[in-house]
Each structure stands twice: as C-alpha cells, then as structure tokens.
mmCIF file of C-alpha atoms in Angstrom:
data_model
loop_
_atom_site.group_PDB
_atom_site.id
_atom_site.type_symbol
_atom_site.label_atom_id
_atom_site.label_comp_id
_atom_site.label_asym_id
_atom_site.label_seq_id
_atom_site.Cartn_x
_atom_site.Cartn_y
_atom_site.Cartn_z
ATOM 1 C CA MET A 243 69.772 -44.369 38.311
ATOM 2 C CA ALA A 244 70.189 -46.066 35.322
ATOM 3 C CA ALA A 245 73.635 -46.985 36.755
ATOM 4 C CA THR A 246 72.226 -48.104 39.761
ATOM 5 C CA VAL A 247 70.204 -50.573 37.643
ATOM 6 C CA GLU A 248 72.959 -51.396 35.873
ATOM 7 C CA ALA A 249 75.241 -52.052 38.675
ATOM 8 C CA GLY A 250 72.715 -54.293 40.667
ATOM 9 C CA ARG A 251 71.846 -56.084 37.202
ATOM 10 C CA LYS A 252 75.873 -57.112 36.774
ATOM 11 C CA SER A 253 76.233 -57.939 40.556
ATOM 12 C CA GLY A 254 73.093 -60.033 40.942
ATOM 13 C CA SER A 255 71.860 -58.330 43.871
ATOM 14 C CA LEU A 256 69.039 -56.534 42.142
ATOM 15 C CA ASP A 257 65.382 -58.115 42.721
ATOM 16 C CA MET A 258 62.080 -57.215 41.610
ATOM 17 C CA LYS A 259 61.275 -55.124 44.863
ATOM 18 C CA ALA A 260 64.538 -52.978 44.353
ATOM 19 C CA VAL A 261 63.410 -52.585 40.587
ATOM 20 C CA SER A 262 60.247 -51.220 41.783
ATOM 21 C CA ALA A 263 61.593 -48.730 44.202
ATOM 22 C CA ILE A 264 64.241 -47.763 41.701
ATOM 23 C CA LEU A 265 61.454 -46.995 39.126
ATOM 24 C CA ALA A 266 59.495 -45.075 41.864
ATOM 25 C CA SER A 267 62.552 -43.089 42.881
ATOM 26 C CA ALA A 268 63.228 -42.398 39.210
ATOM 27 C CA VAL A 269 59.532 -40.747 38.570
ATOM 28 C CA LYS A 270 59.849 -38.716 41.745
ATOM 29 C CA ALA A 271 63.260 -37.334 40.896
ATOM 30 C CA GLY A 272 61.355 -36.422 37.512
ATOM 31 C CA VAL A 273 63.692 -38.050 34.939
ATOM 32 C CA SER A 274 62.725 -38.107 31.363
ATOM 33 C CA ASP A 275 60.692 -40.472 29.249
ATOM 34 C CA ALA A 276 64.078 -41.720 27.509
ATOM 35 C CA VAL A 277 65.983 -42.146 30.794
ATOM 36 C CA MET A 278 62.606 -44.281 32.159
ATOM 37 C CA ALA A 279 62.738 -46.395 29.136
ATOM 38 C CA GLN A 280 66.299 -47.048 29.356
ATOM 39 C CA MET A 281 65.803 -48.214 32.943
ATOM 40 C CA VAL A 282 63.093 -50.264 31.995
ATOM 41 C CA SER A 283 64.927 -51.966 29.369
ATOM 42 C CA MET A 284 67.679 -52.745 31.676
ATOM 43 C CA ALA A 285 65.247 -54.332 34.180
ATOM 44 C CA ALA A 286 63.338 -56.197 31.815
ATOM 45 C CA GLU A 287 66.588 -57.612 30.092
ATOM 46 C CA ALA A 288 67.941 -58.633 33.545
ATOM 47 C CA PHE A 289 64.550 -60.191 34.656
ATOM 48 C CA PRO A 290 63.056 -61.553 31.147
ATOM 49 C CA VAL A 291 60.648 -63.839 32.977
ATOM 50 C CA ASN A 292 59.527 -60.771 35.201
ATOM 51 C CA ALA A 293 59.120 -58.125 32.042
ATOM 52 C CA PRO A 294 55.517 -57.755 32.807
ATOM 53 C CA GLN A 295 56.072 -57.144 36.698
ATOM 54 C CA VAL A 296 58.924 -54.649 35.430
ATOM 55 C CA ALA A 297 56.517 -52.645 32.945
ATOM 56 C CA SER A 298 53.752 -52.926 35.561
ATOM 57 C CA ALA A 299 55.967 -51.273 38.445
ATOM 58 C CA ALA A 300 57.091 -48.448 36.116
ATOM 59 C CA VAL A 301 53.349 -47.733 34.944
ATOM 60 C CA LYS A 302 52.343 -47.762 38.631
ATOM 61 C CA SER A 303 55.465 -45.348 39.720
ATOM 62 C CA TYR A 304 53.583 -42.610 37.749
ATOM 63 C CA GLY A 305 50.650 -43.053 39.502
ATOM 64 C CA SER A 306 47.405 -41.325 38.167
ATOM 65 C CA ARG A 307 49.196 -38.962 36.005
ATOM 66 C CA VAL A 308 50.792 -41.369 33.725
ATOM 67 C CA THR A 309 50.181 -40.472 29.940
ATOM 68 C CA GLU A 310 49.488 -42.761 26.861
ATOM 69 C CA ALA A 311 52.759 -41.765 25.515
ATOM 70 C CA GLN A 312 54.486 -42.949 28.608
ATOM 71 C CA VAL A 313 52.667 -46.253 28.981
ATOM 72 C CA ARG A 314 53.631 -46.820 24.776
ATOM 73 C CA ASN A 315 57.511 -45.800 25.699
ATOM 74 C CA ILE A 316 57.298 -48.503 28.834
ATOM 75 C CA VAL A 317 55.656 -51.053 26.683
ATOM 76 C CA SER A 318 58.224 -50.455 24.006
ATOM 77 C CA ALA A 319 61.114 -50.625 26.170
ATOM 78 C CA ALA A 320 60.162 -53.876 27.909
ATOM 79 C CA VAL A 321 59.301 -55.635 24.623
ATOM 80 C CA SER A 322 62.373 -54.411 22.714
ATOM 81 C CA VAL A 323 64.743 -56.538 24.807
ATOM 82 C CA GLN A 324 62.991 -59.730 25.207
ATOM 83 C CA PRO A 325 64.344 -62.995 23.061
ATOM 84 C CA LYS A 326 60.870 -62.941 21.589
ATOM 85 C CA PRO A 327 59.457 -59.798 21.291
ATOM 86 C CA TYR A 328 56.191 -60.711 19.378
ATOM 87 C CA ALA A 329 55.225 -63.236 21.609
ATOM 88 C CA SER A 330 55.852 -61.017 24.746
ATOM 89 C CA VAL A 331 53.684 -58.052 23.886
ATOM 90 C CA SER A 332 50.345 -59.926 24.970
ATOM 91 C CA PRO A 333 51.552 -60.685 28.749
ATOM 92 C CA ILE A 334 53.407 -57.305 29.157
ATOM 93 C CA CYS A 335 50.143 -55.419 27.894
ATOM 94 C CA ALA A 336 48.087 -57.420 30.169
ATOM 95 C CA ALA A 337 50.082 -56.604 33.223
ATOM 96 C CA VAL A 338 50.161 -53.134 32.245
ATOM 97 C CA THR A 339 46.388 -52.946 31.856
ATOM 98 C CA LYS A 340 45.949 -54.386 34.908
ATOM 99 C CA ALA A 341 48.023 -51.861 36.842
ATOM 100 C CA LEU A 342 46.131 -49.097 35.038
ATOM 101 C CA GLY A 343 42.982 -50.311 36.507
ATOM 102 C CA HIS A 344 40.179 -48.028 35.270
ATOM 103 C CA SER A 345 42.177 -45.196 34.071
ATOM 104 C CA PRO A 346 41.437 -43.425 30.632
ATOM 105 C CA VAL A 347 44.983 -44.865 29.471
ATOM 106 C CA ALA A 348 43.827 -48.547 29.847
ATOM 107 C CA MET A 349 41.175 -47.896 26.866
ATOM 108 C CA THR A 350 44.211 -47.111 24.829
ATOM 109 C CA MET A 351 45.984 -50.250 25.682
ATOM 110 C CA PRO A 352 44.678 -52.332 22.751
ATOM 111 C CA SER A 353 45.901 -49.619 20.210
ATOM 112 C CA ILE A 354 49.361 -49.635 22.078
ATOM 113 C CA ALA A 355 49.610 -53.299 21.841
ATOM 114 C CA VAL A 356 49.033 -53.472 18.116
ATOM 115 C CA GLU A 357 51.455 -50.763 17.300
ATOM 116 C CA VAL A 358 54.356 -52.199 19.675
ATOM 117 C CA ALA A 359 53.426 -55.583 18.061
ATOM 118 C CA ALA A 360 53.727 -54.413 14.401
ATOM 119 C CA GLY A 361 57.009 -53.071 15.210
ATOM 120 C CA THR A 362 58.771 -56.012 16.719
ATOM 121 C CA PRO A 363 61.053 -57.568 14.433
ATOM 122 C CA ASP A 364 59.728 -61.113 14.749
ATOM 123 C CA ASN A 365 56.370 -60.050 13.752
ATOM 124 C CA PRO A 366 55.017 -63.000 11.732
ATOM 125 C CA LEU A 367 52.914 -60.466 9.536
ATOM 126 C CA GLN A 368 55.745 -57.771 8.792
ATOM 127 C CA GLY A 369 55.241 -57.147 5.368
ATOM 128 C CA VAL A 370 52.824 -60.098 4.544
ATOM 129 C CA THR A 371 49.372 -58.124 4.075
ATOM 130 C CA THR A 372 47.920 -54.952 4.046
ATOM 131 C CA GLN A 373 44.532 -55.873 4.797
ATOM 132 C CA THR A 374 42.943 -54.040 7.973
ATOM 133 C CA ARG A 375 40.527 -56.698 9.276
ATOM 134 C CA GLY A 376 38.513 -59.615 8.218
ATOM 135 C CA ILE A 377 39.539 -63.046 6.884
ATOM 136 C CA VAL A 378 42.861 -63.043 4.926
ATOM 137 C CA GLN A 379 42.154 -65.363 1.721
ATOM 138 C CA PRO A 380 44.556 -67.926 0.762
ATOM 139 C CA GLY A 381 46.817 -66.684 -1.559
ATOM 140 C CA GLU A 382 47.216 -63.285 0.020
ATOM 141 C CA ASP A 383 50.554 -64.255 1.507
ATOM 142 C CA ALA A 384 49.235 -65.087 4.735
ATOM 143 C CA ALA A 385 49.292 -69.094 4.467
ATOM 144 C CA GLY A 386 45.883 -70.753 5.176
ATOM 145 C CA GLY A 387 44.168 -67.157 5.969
ATOM 146 C CA ALA A 388 44.276 -65.445 9.351
ATOM 147 C CA LEU A 389 41.663 -63.414 11.155
ATOM 148 C CA VAL A 390 43.397 -59.726 11.156
ATOM 149 C CA MET A 391 42.500 -57.137 13.446
ATOM 150 C CA PRO A 392 43.056 -53.242 12.437
ATOM 151 C CA GLY A 393 46.592 -52.534 11.898
ATOM 152 C CA GLY A 394 47.227 -56.111 10.541
ATOM 153 C CA VAL A 395 47.803 -57.911 13.730
ATOM 154 C CA PRO A 396 46.141 -61.628 13.752
ATOM 155 C CA VAL A 397 43.476 -62.746 16.515
ATOM 156 C CA GLY A 398 44.506 -66.017 18.012
ATOM 157 C CA GLY A 399 48.063 -67.346 17.512
ATOM 158 C CA THR A 400 49.767 -70.187 18.799
ATOM 159 C CA PRO A 401 51.447 -71.021 22.201
ATOM 160 C CA THR A 402 55.071 -69.722 20.887
ATOM 161 C CA SER A 403 53.596 -66.598 19.180
ATOM 162 C CA PRO A 404 50.134 -65.535 20.649
ATOM 163 C CA ALA A 405 48.419 -62.456 19.198
ATOM 164 C CA PRO A 406 48.929 -59.498 21.371
ATOM 165 C CA VAL A 407 45.384 -58.534 21.706
ATOM 166 C CA SER A 408 42.029 -60.392 21.355
ATOM 167 C CA ASN A 409 39.068 -60.510 23.268
ATOM 168 C CA PRO A 410 36.556 -63.376 24.031
ATOM 169 C CA SER A 411 34.298 -63.001 20.906
ATOM 170 C CA GLY A 412 37.731 -63.080 18.645
ATOM 171 C CA ASN A 413 37.723 -59.580 17.345
#
C-alpha cells in the first residue's frame, strides 16, 4: 500500500479522496503502525496543506478502536514532514481531535500535542527552559518571558509559530 501512495504521489493522480480510501484499506488489511505512519508521512508530504485532513482520515480509518499510541504515531508522522513542523502541530491536532469526537483518546490530545511539539526540530523552546509552568522570568533564556504549559510548551504564539495547545483561559 505504501508503494501505491508513492506511485500516486509521483504521478500526480493521488487526491484526498484516494488517500482516505487507501488509509481505510490499510487498516482493514491490518497493516502495522509503522507502515501506517509511513503512508501518512508520504500523503502529508504530498499534500502539505492538507496534512490535517490526512491525519484526520488516518484516525477515522481506525474507527472506535483507535488507540492513543496509534494517534500519537499518526500525528508524529504527519508533523515530521511539514516545512514548519512546530507550527503544524496545532492544526493537525485540532483536526485529529475533531475526528476523534467524544472518544476517550480525544482526552489525551493535549498531552500528545505537547509531546510531538517538544520533539520538533524547530521548537523555539528546545533547550531554552526547564520550567514546567508559570511565567518564565526574563534572564531565564526565554526572551521577554513567556507563559509555558507543563512540558515547556508556550501558550499563545505568533502567526508563524502558534503554540500547539491552549484554551480560551490561556492555560
């Protein structure tokens, strides 16, 4: 199936409807999580603007039996091939959360987002602070201070580098 995704991508005949069908077929065929991650990576790389939809389609293909590990694998795979991985965490996680609906796995999305964002190569806080929450004080290597969540991920952000997780109250 990975070969089908790659061939379709190279020929330009692969669209989002075909990607969704391929991912659903892969789950029905019982592919390993590693193969699913490879297919999600290829599709998200082929359609960088549609990476949230690719990740969402992959999660939906598992149905109600999707596990936290599978979701983490899918989100990581989709984020890893994006031009700006850190900035892509938020929209990809939002789409996956919507696809999960009221599933118990949906409750783990904030921690998945924090974990994936922390591992991105363009993470602005990588190696900057060990503070786990609160306001980073100037002089702690986080210029100007920033509100951080557990795991060291900032709340807020800029249009080019949004924080992957935040809520309306800012925590």
